[in-house]
Amino acid sequence: MSDGTRNATGLVQSLGLDGKLVVLCLSTVLASTVVYSAWMAGTDRPLAEALNRFPVGFAAMLGFAVLLSPIIAPCMFIGWSVGWVLGGVARLPLLARTLIAAGVLGGSAVLPFIFFFGRHGYAAENEWRLLVRPLLWIVPTAAILIALMIYRRR
């Protein structure tokens, strides 16, 4: 193995980048889309109407996530790397390090939404209340729960 390949492999391992991370990112986006769509469909509506609105909301949110994926994916990878490195600096056990990195990954996935829907003006305040604030709760929680499933020891 050449020195360049060895250095690149060492950097990838030190940032915690692997195939499980890609699965974590995709699963986080999918789970967050499902939960957010269910939350939006169920707000102040009867159950029958909420069930009818869920597929439309899911398709819209998934399309929005796919459309913004060139922005969301780097934010998620940078968030994971920052959380992973900080957990390593603090010498945390592997599970705690993974959960902290997953929480930072989830929080950083919401950064593009915070940027696009800043808190200026009435319309932005409404979007902040309906879109950004729920995503700030849903996405990190989903990332942590999915990381528990993906990175558990057998």
mmCIF file with all atom_site columns, C-alpha atoms in Angstrom:
data_model
loop_
_atom_site.group_PDB
_atom_site.id
_atom_site.type_symbol
_atom_site.label_atom_id
_atom_site.label_alt_id
_atom_site.label_comp_id
_atom_site.label_asym_id
_atom_site.label_entity_id
_atom_site.label_seq_id
_atom_site.pdbx_PDB_ins_code
_atom_site.Cartn_x
_atom_site.Cartn_y
_atom_site.Cartn_z
_atom_site.occupancy
_atom_site.B_iso_or_equiv
_atom_site.pdbx_formal_charge
_atom_site.auth_seq_id
_atom_site.auth_comp_id
_atom_site.auth_asym_id
_atom_site.auth_atom_id
_atom_site.pdbx_PDB_model_num
ATOM 1   C CA . MET A 1 1   ? 0.000   0.000  0.000  1.00 0.00 ? 1   MET A CA 1
ATOM 2   C CA . SER A 1 2   ? 1.411   3.387  -0.926 1.00 0.00 ? 2   SER A CA 1
ATOM 3   C CA . ASP A 1 3   ? 1.877   6.182  1.590  1.00 0.00 ? 3   ASP A CA 1
ATOM 4   C CA . GLY A 1 4   ? -0.861  8.291  -0.030 1.00 0.00 ? 4   GLY A CA 1
ATOM 5   C CA . THR A 1 5   ? -3.378  5.459  0.190  1.00 0.00 ? 5   THR A CA 1
ATOM 6   C CA . ARG A 1 6   ? -2.370  4.717  3.780  1.00 0.00 ? 6   ARG A CA 1
ATOM 7   C CA . ASN A 1 7   ? -2.750  8.399  4.737  1.00 0.00 ? 7   ASN A CA 1
ATOM 8   C CA . ALA A 1 8   ? -6.157  8.641  3.048  1.00 0.00 ? 8   ALA A CA 1
ATOM 9   C CA . THR A 1 9   ? -7.336  5.466  4.776  1.00 0.00 ? 9   THR A CA 1
ATOM 10  C CA . GLY A 1 10  ? -6.113  6.797  8.127  1.00 0.00 ? 10  GLY A CA 1
ATOM 11  C CA . LEU A 1 11  ? -7.969  10.090 7.602  1.00 0.00 ? 11  LEU A CA 1
ATOM 12  C CA . VAL A 1 12  ? -11.185 8.293  6.635  1.00 0.00 ? 12  VAL A CA 1
ATOM 13  C CA . GLN A 1 13  ? -10.964 6.076  9.729  1.00 0.00 ? 13  GLN A CA 1
ATOM 14  C CA . SER A 1 14  ? -10.144 9.003  12.028 1.00 0.00 ? 14  SER A CA 1
ATOM 15  C CA . LEU A 1 15  ? -13.263 10.856 10.781 1.00 0.00 ? 15  LEU A CA 1
ATOM 16  C CA . GLY A 1 16  ? -15.420 7.747  11.210 1.00 0.00 ? 16  GLY A CA 1
ATOM 17  C CA . LEU A 1 17  ? -16.464 7.611  7.557  1.00 0.00 ? 17  LEU A CA 1
ATOM 18  C CA . ASP A 1 18  ? -17.659 4.185  6.424  1.00 0.00 ? 18  ASP A CA 1
ATOM 19  C CA . GLY A 1 19  ? -20.545 2.425  4.720  1.00 0.00 ? 19  GLY A CA 1
ATOM 20  C CA . LYS A 1 20  ? -22.624 2.463  7.903  1.00 0.00 ? 20  LYS A CA 1
ATOM 21  C CA . LEU A 1 21  ? -22.504 6.253  7.857  1.00 0.00 ? 21  LEU A CA 1
ATOM 22  C CA . VAL A 1 22  ? -24.077 6.373  4.399  1.00 0.00 ? 22  VAL A CA 1
ATOM 23  C CA . VAL A 1 23  ? -26.842 4.047  5.593  1.00 0.00 ? 23  VAL A CA 1
ATOM 24  C CA . LEU A 1 24  ? -27.282 6.245  8.679  1.00 0.00 ? 24  LEU A CA 1
ATOM 25  C CA . CYS A 1 25  ? -27.625 9.381  6.556  1.00 0.00 ? 25  CYS A CA 1
ATOM 26  C CA . LEU A 1 26  ? -30.138 7.839  4.159  1.00 0.00 ? 26  LEU A CA 1
ATOM 27  C CA . SER A 1 27  ? -32.142 6.264  6.974  1.00 0.00 ? 27  SER A CA 1
ATOM 28  C CA . THR A 1 28  ? -32.178 9.529  8.921  1.00 0.00 ? 28  THR A CA 1
ATOM 29  C CA . VAL A 1 29  ? -33.564 11.415 5.931  1.00 0.00 ? 29  VAL A CA 1
ATOM 30  C CA . LEU A 1 30  ? -36.203 8.758  5.304  1.00 0.00 ? 30  LEU A CA 1
ATOM 31  C CA . ALA A 1 31  ? -37.255 8.430  8.967  1.00 0.00 ? 31  ALA A CA 1
ATOM 32  C CA . SER A 1 32  ? -37.340 12.203 9.451  1.00 0.00 ? 32  SER A CA 1
ATOM 33  C CA . THR A 1 33  ? -39.477 12.567 6.329  1.00 0.00 ? 33  THR A CA 1
ATOM 34  C CA . VAL A 1 34  ? -41.946 9.954  7.571  1.00 0.00 ? 34  VAL A CA 1
ATOM 35  C CA . VAL A 1 35  ? -42.204 11.432 11.077 1.00 0.00 ? 35  VAL A CA 1
ATOM 36  C CA . TYR A 1 36  ? -42.466 15.034 9.891  1.00 0.00 ? 36  TYR A CA 1
ATOM 37  C CA . SER A 1 37  ? -45.106 14.092 7.305  1.00 0.00 ? 37  SER A CA 1
ATOM 38  C CA . ALA A 1 38  ? -47.106 12.247 9.956  1.00 0.00 ? 38  ALA A CA 1
ATOM 39  C CA . TRP A 1 39  ? -46.791 15.224 12.308 1.00 0.00 ? 39  TRP A CA 1
ATOM 40  C CA . MET A 1 40  ? -47.952 17.669 9.635  1.00 0.00 ? 40  MET A CA 1
ATOM 41  C CA . ALA A 1 41  ? -50.823 15.434 8.495  1.00 0.00 ? 41  ALA A CA 1
ATOM 42  C CA . GLY A 1 42  ? -52.086 15.015 12.030 1.00 0.00 ? 42  GLY A CA 1
ATOM 43  C CA . THR A 1 43  ? -52.103 18.622 13.205 1.00 0.00 ? 43  THR A CA 1
ATOM 44  C CA . ASP A 1 44  ? -55.658 19.764 13.940 1.00 0.00 ? 44  ASP A CA 1
ATOM 45  C CA . ARG A 1 45  ? -57.280 17.295 11.542 1.00 0.00 ? 45  ARG A CA 1
ATOM 46  C CA . PRO A 1 46  ? -59.513 14.252 11.879 1.00 0.00 ? 46  PRO A CA 1
ATOM 47  C CA . LEU A 1 47  ? -57.825 10.872 11.445 1.00 0.00 ? 47  LEU A CA 1
ATOM 48  C CA . ALA A 1 48  ? -59.381 10.111 8.040  1.00 0.00 ? 48  ALA A CA 1
ATOM 49  C CA . GLU A 1 49  ? -58.184 13.410 6.576  1.00 0.00 ? 49  GLU A CA 1
ATOM 50  C CA . ALA A 1 50  ? -54.745 12.956 8.144  1.00 0.00 ? 50  ALA A CA 1
ATOM 51  C CA . LEU A 1 51  ? -54.413 9.504  6.567  1.00 0.00 ? 51  LEU A CA 1
ATOM 52  C CA . ASN A 1 52  ? -55.358 10.944 3.186  1.00 0.00 ? 52  ASN A CA 1
ATOM 53  C CA . ARG A 1 53  ? -52.847 13.804 3.502  1.00 0.00 ? 53  ARG A CA 1
ATOM 54  C CA . PHE A 1 54  ? -49.917 11.653 4.679  1.00 0.00 ? 54  PHE A CA 1
ATOM 55  C CA . PRO A 1 55  ? -48.834 10.238 1.262  1.00 0.00 ? 55  PRO A CA 1
ATOM 56  C CA . VAL A 1 56  ? -48.913 13.695 -0.328 1.00 0.00 ? 56  VAL A CA 1
ATOM 57  C CA . GLY A 1 57  ? -46.915 15.200 2.537  1.00 0.00 ? 57  GLY A CA 1
ATOM 58  C CA . PHE A 1 58  ? -44.439 12.331 2.467  1.00 0.00 ? 58  PHE A CA 1
ATOM 59  C CA . ALA A 1 59  ? -43.875 12.698 -1.280 1.00 0.00 ? 59  ALA A CA 1
ATOM 60  C CA . ALA A 1 60  ? -43.457 16.464 -0.949 1.00 0.00 ? 60  ALA A CA 1
ATOM 61  C CA . MET A 1 61  ? -40.974 16.237 1.931  1.00 0.00 ? 61  MET A CA 1
ATOM 62  C CA . LEU A 1 62  ? -39.000 13.436 0.295  1.00 0.00 ? 62  LEU A CA 1
ATOM 63  C CA . GLY A 1 63  ? -38.827 15.448 -2.931 1.00 0.00 ? 63  GLY A CA 1
ATOM 64  C CA . PHE A 1 64  ? -37.694 18.489 -0.978 1.00 0.00 ? 64  PHE A CA 1
ATOM 65  C CA . ALA A 1 65  ? -35.000 16.426 0.785  1.00 0.00 ? 65  ALA A CA 1
ATOM 66  C CA . VAL A 1 66  ? -33.803 14.951 -2.522 1.00 0.00 ? 66  VAL A CA 1
ATOM 67  C CA . LEU A 1 67  ? -33.777 18.402 -4.121 1.00 0.00 ? 67  LEU A CA 1
ATOM 68  C CA . LEU A 1 68  ? -31.668 19.787 -1.270 1.00 0.00 ? 68  LEU A CA 1
ATOM 69  C CA . SER A 1 69  ? -29.483 16.678 -0.960 1.00 0.00 ? 69  SER A CA 1
ATOM 70  C CA . PRO A 1 70  ? -26.425 18.382 -2.515 1.00 0.00 ? 70  PRO A CA 1
ATOM 71  C CA . ILE A 1 71  ? -26.569 20.797 0.412  1.00 0.00 ? 71  ILE A CA 1
ATOM 72  C CA . ILE A 1 72  ? -27.832 18.461 3.149  1.00 0.00 ? 72  ILE A CA 1
ATOM 73  C CA . ALA A 1 73  ? -25.367 15.597 2.531  1.00 0.00 ? 73  ALA A CA 1
ATOM 74  C CA . PRO A 1 74  ? -22.169 17.635 3.052  1.00 0.00 ? 74  PRO A CA 1
ATOM 75  C CA . CYS A 1 75  ? -23.687 19.220 6.164  1.00 0.00 ? 75  CYS A CA 1
ATOM 76  C CA . MET A 1 76  ? -24.435 15.745 7.521  1.00 0.00 ? 76  MET A CA 1
ATOM 77  C CA . PHE A 1 77  ? -20.932 14.452 6.780  1.00 0.00 ? 77  PHE A CA 1
ATOM 78  C CA . ILE A 1 78  ? -19.285 17.520 8.306  1.00 0.00 ? 78  ILE A CA 1
ATOM 79  C CA . GLY A 1 79  ? -21.533 17.278 11.368 1.00 0.00 ? 79  GLY A CA 1
ATOM 80  C CA . TRP A 1 80  ? -20.704 13.607 11.793 1.00 0.00 ? 80  TRP A CA 1
ATOM 81  C CA . SER A 1 81  ? -16.959 14.278 11.447 1.00 0.00 ? 81  SER A CA 1
ATOM 82  C CA . VAL A 1 82  ? -17.072 17.111 13.985 1.00 0.00 ? 82  VAL A CA 1
ATOM 83  C CA . GLY A 1 83  ? -19.026 15.003 16.490 1.00 0.00 ? 83  GLY A CA 1
ATOM 84  C CA . TRP A 1 84  ? -16.807 11.975 15.898 1.00 0.00 ? 84  TRP A CA 1
ATOM 85  C CA . VAL A 1 85  ? -13.574 13.919 16.347 1.00 0.00 ? 85  VAL A CA 1
ATOM 86  C CA . LEU A 1 86  ? -14.865 15.739 19.457 1.00 0.00 ? 86  LEU A CA 1
ATOM 87  C CA . GLY A 1 87  ? -15.932 12.404 20.946 1.00 0.00 ? 87  GLY A CA 1
ATOM 88  C CA . GLY A 1 88  ? -12.472 11.042 20.219 1.00 0.00 ? 88  GLY A CA 1
ATOM 89  C CA . VAL A 1 89  ? -10.789 14.057 21.780 1.00 0.00 ? 89  VAL A CA 1
ATOM 90  C CA . ALA A 1 90  ? -12.917 13.574 24.908 1.00 0.00 ? 90  ALA A CA 1
ATOM 91  C CA . ARG A 1 91  ? -11.948 9.858  24.851 1.00 0.00 ? 91  ARG A CA 1
ATOM 92  C CA . LEU A 1 92  ? -15.545 8.696  25.050 1.00 0.00 ? 92  LEU A CA 1
ATOM 93  C CA . PRO A 1 93  ? -16.498 5.042  24.638 1.00 0.00 ? 93  PRO A CA 1
ATOM 94  C CA . LEU A 1 94  ? -17.439 4.023  21.112 1.00 0.00 ? 94  LEU A CA 1
ATOM 95  C CA . LEU A 1 95  ? -21.212 3.994  21.694 1.00 0.00 ? 95  LEU A CA 1
ATOM 96  C CA . ALA A 1 96  ? -21.256 7.438  23.331 1.00 0.00 ? 96  ALA A CA 1
ATOM 97  C CA . ARG A 1 97  ? -18.994 8.798  20.617 1.00 0.00 ? 97  ARG A CA 1
ATOM 98  C CA . THR A 1 98  ? -21.303 7.386  17.947 1.00 0.00 ? 98  THR A CA 1
ATOM 99  C CA . LEU A 1 99  ? -24.440 8.803  19.574 1.00 0.00 ? 99  LEU A CA 1
ATOM 100 C CA . ILE A 1 100 ? -22.925 12.267 19.949 1.00 0.00 ? 100 ILE A CA 1
ATOM 101 C CA . ALA A 1 101 ? -21.763 12.194 16.333 1.00 0.00 ? 101 ALA A CA 1
ATOM 102 C CA . ALA A 1 102 ? -25.228 11.067 15.214 1.00 0.00 ? 102 ALA A CA 1
ATOM 103 C CA . GLY A 1 103 ? -26.902 13.881 17.167 1.00 0.00 ? 103 GLY A CA 1
ATOM 104 C CA . VAL A 1 104 ? -24.572 16.448 15.604 1.00 0.00 ? 104 VAL A CA 1
ATOM 105 C CA . LEU A 1 105 ? -25.206 14.854 12.198 1.00 0.00 ? 105 LEU A CA 1
ATOM 106 C CA . GLY A 1 106 ? -28.955 15.282 12.690 1.00 0.00 ? 106 GLY A CA 1
ATOM 107 C CA . GLY A 1 107 ? -28.637 18.838 13.901 1.00 0.00 ? 107 GLY A CA 1
ATOM 108 C CA . SER A 1 108 ? -26.388 19.793 11.017 1.00 0.00 ? 108 SER A CA 1
ATOM 109 C CA . ALA A 1 109 ? -28.846 18.296 8.528  1.00 0.00 ? 109 ALA A CA 1
ATOM 110 C CA . VAL A 1 110 ? -31.290 21.034 9.552  1.00 0.00 ? 110 VAL A CA 1
ATOM 111 C CA . LEU A 1 111 ? -28.757 23.836 8.918  1.00 0.00 ? 111 LEU A CA 1
ATOM 112 C CA . PRO A 1 112 ? -29.839 24.428 5.282  1.00 0.00 ? 112 PRO A CA 1
ATOM 113 C CA . PHE A 1 113 ? -33.445 24.845 6.452  1.00 0.00 ? 113 PHE A CA 1
ATOM 114 C CA . ILE A 1 114 ? -32.339 27.330 9.099  1.00 0.00 ? 114 ILE A CA 1
ATOM 115 C CA . PHE A 1 115 ? -30.390 29.236 6.450  1.00 0.00 ? 115 PHE A CA 1
ATOM 116 C CA . PHE A 1 116 ? -33.222 29.310 3.901  1.00 0.00 ? 116 PHE A CA 1
ATOM 117 C CA . PHE A 1 117 ? -35.978 30.033 6.414  1.00 0.00 ? 117 PHE A CA 1
ATOM 118 C CA . GLY A 1 118 ? -34.307 32.592 8.634  1.00 0.00 ? 118 GLY A CA 1
ATOM 119 C CA . ARG A 1 119 ? -36.303 34.363 11.301 1.00 0.00 ? 119 ARG A CA 1
ATOM 120 C CA . HIS A 1 120 ? -36.950 37.614 9.423  1.00 0.00 ? 120 HIS A CA 1
ATOM 121 C CA . GLY A 1 121 ? -40.515 38.727 8.827  1.00 0.00 ? 121 GLY A CA 1
ATOM 122 C CA . TYR A 1 122 ? -43.912 37.206 9.503  1.00 0.00 ? 122 TYR A CA 1
ATOM 123 C CA . ALA A 1 123 ? -43.749 34.521 6.805  1.00 0.00 ? 123 ALA A CA 1
ATOM 124 C CA . ALA A 1 124 ? -40.344 33.385 8.006  1.00 0.00 ? 124 ALA A CA 1
ATOM 125 C CA . GLU A 1 125 ? -41.608 33.202 11.586 1.00 0.00 ? 125 GLU A CA 1
ATOM 126 C CA . ASN A 1 126 ? -44.457 30.978 10.437 1.00 0.00 ? 126 ASN A CA 1
ATOM 127 C CA . GLU A 1 127 ? -42.075 28.724 8.493  1.00 0.00 ? 127 GLU A CA 1
ATOM 128 C CA . TRP A 1 128 ? -39.766 28.614 11.512 1.00 0.00 ? 128 TRP A CA 1
ATOM 129 C CA . ARG A 1 129 ? -42.669 27.451 13.703 1.00 0.00 ? 129 ARG A CA 1
ATOM 130 C CA . LEU A 1 130 ? -44.045 24.937 11.197 1.00 0.00 ? 130 LEU A CA 1
ATOM 131 C CA . LEU A 1 131 ? -40.871 23.592 9.564  1.00 0.00 ? 131 LEU A CA 1
ATOM 132 C CA . VAL A 1 132 ? -37.606 24.376 11.297 1.00 0.00 ? 132 VAL A CA 1
ATOM 133 C CA . ARG A 1 133 ? -38.490 23.922 14.963 1.00 0.00 ? 133 ARG A CA 1
ATOM 134 C CA . PRO A 1 134 ? -40.101 20.479 14.465 1.00 0.00 ? 134 PRO A CA 1
ATOM 135 C CA . LEU A 1 135 ? -37.158 19.389 12.318 1.00 0.00 ? 135 LEU A CA 1
ATOM 136 C CA . LEU A 1 136 ? -34.748 20.467 15.057 1.00 0.00 ? 136 LEU A CA 1
ATOM 137 C CA . TRP A 1 137 ? -36.457 17.939 17.338 1.00 0.00 ? 137 TRP A CA 1
ATOM 138 C CA . ILE A 1 138 ? -37.178 15.183 14.814 1.00 0.00 ? 138 ILE A CA 1
ATOM 139 C CA . VAL A 1 139 ? -33.947 14.863 12.804 1.00 0.00 ? 139 VAL A CA 1
ATOM 140 C CA . PRO A 1 140 ? -31.374 14.583 15.643 1.00 0.00 ? 140 PRO A CA 1
ATOM 141 C CA . THR A 1 141 ? -33.638 12.203 17.546 1.00 0.00 ? 141 THR A CA 1
ATOM 142 C CA . ALA A 1 142 ? -34.119 10.040 14.452 1.00 0.00 ? 142 ALA A CA 1
ATOM 143 C CA . ALA A 1 143 ? -30.373 10.039 13.776 1.00 0.00 ? 143 ALA A CA 1
ATOM 144 C CA . ILE A 1 144 ? -29.577 8.934  17.335 1.00 0.00 ? 144 ILE A CA 1
ATOM 145 C CA . LEU A 1 145 ? -32.191 6.161  17.325 1.00 0.00 ? 145 LEU A CA 1
ATOM 146 C CA . ILE A 1 146 ? -31.079 4.881  13.934 1.00 0.00 ? 146 ILE A CA 1
ATOM 147 C CA . ALA A 1 147 ? -27.421 5.020  15.011 1.00 0.00 ? 147 ALA A CA 1
ATOM 148 C CA . LEU A 1 148 ? -28.346 2.804  17.970 1.00 0.00 ? 148 LEU A CA 1
ATOM 149 C CA . MET A 1 149 ? -29.730 0.249  15.522 1.00 0.00 ? 149 MET A CA 1
ATOM 150 C CA . ILE A 1 150 ? -26.911 0.454  12.963 1.00 0.00 ? 150 ILE A CA 1
ATOM 151 C CA . TYR A 1 151 ? -23.877 0.686  15.265 1.00 0.00 ? 151 TYR A CA 1
ATOM 152 C CA . ARG A 1 152 ? -24.972 -1.719 18.013 1.00 0.00 ? 152 ARG A CA 1
ATOM 153 C CA . ARG A 1 153 ? -22.624 -4.494 18.989 1.00 0.00 ? 153 ARG A CA 1
ATOM 154 C CA . ARG A 1 154 ? -23.610 -8.086 18.367 1.00 0.00 ? 154 ARG A CA 1
#
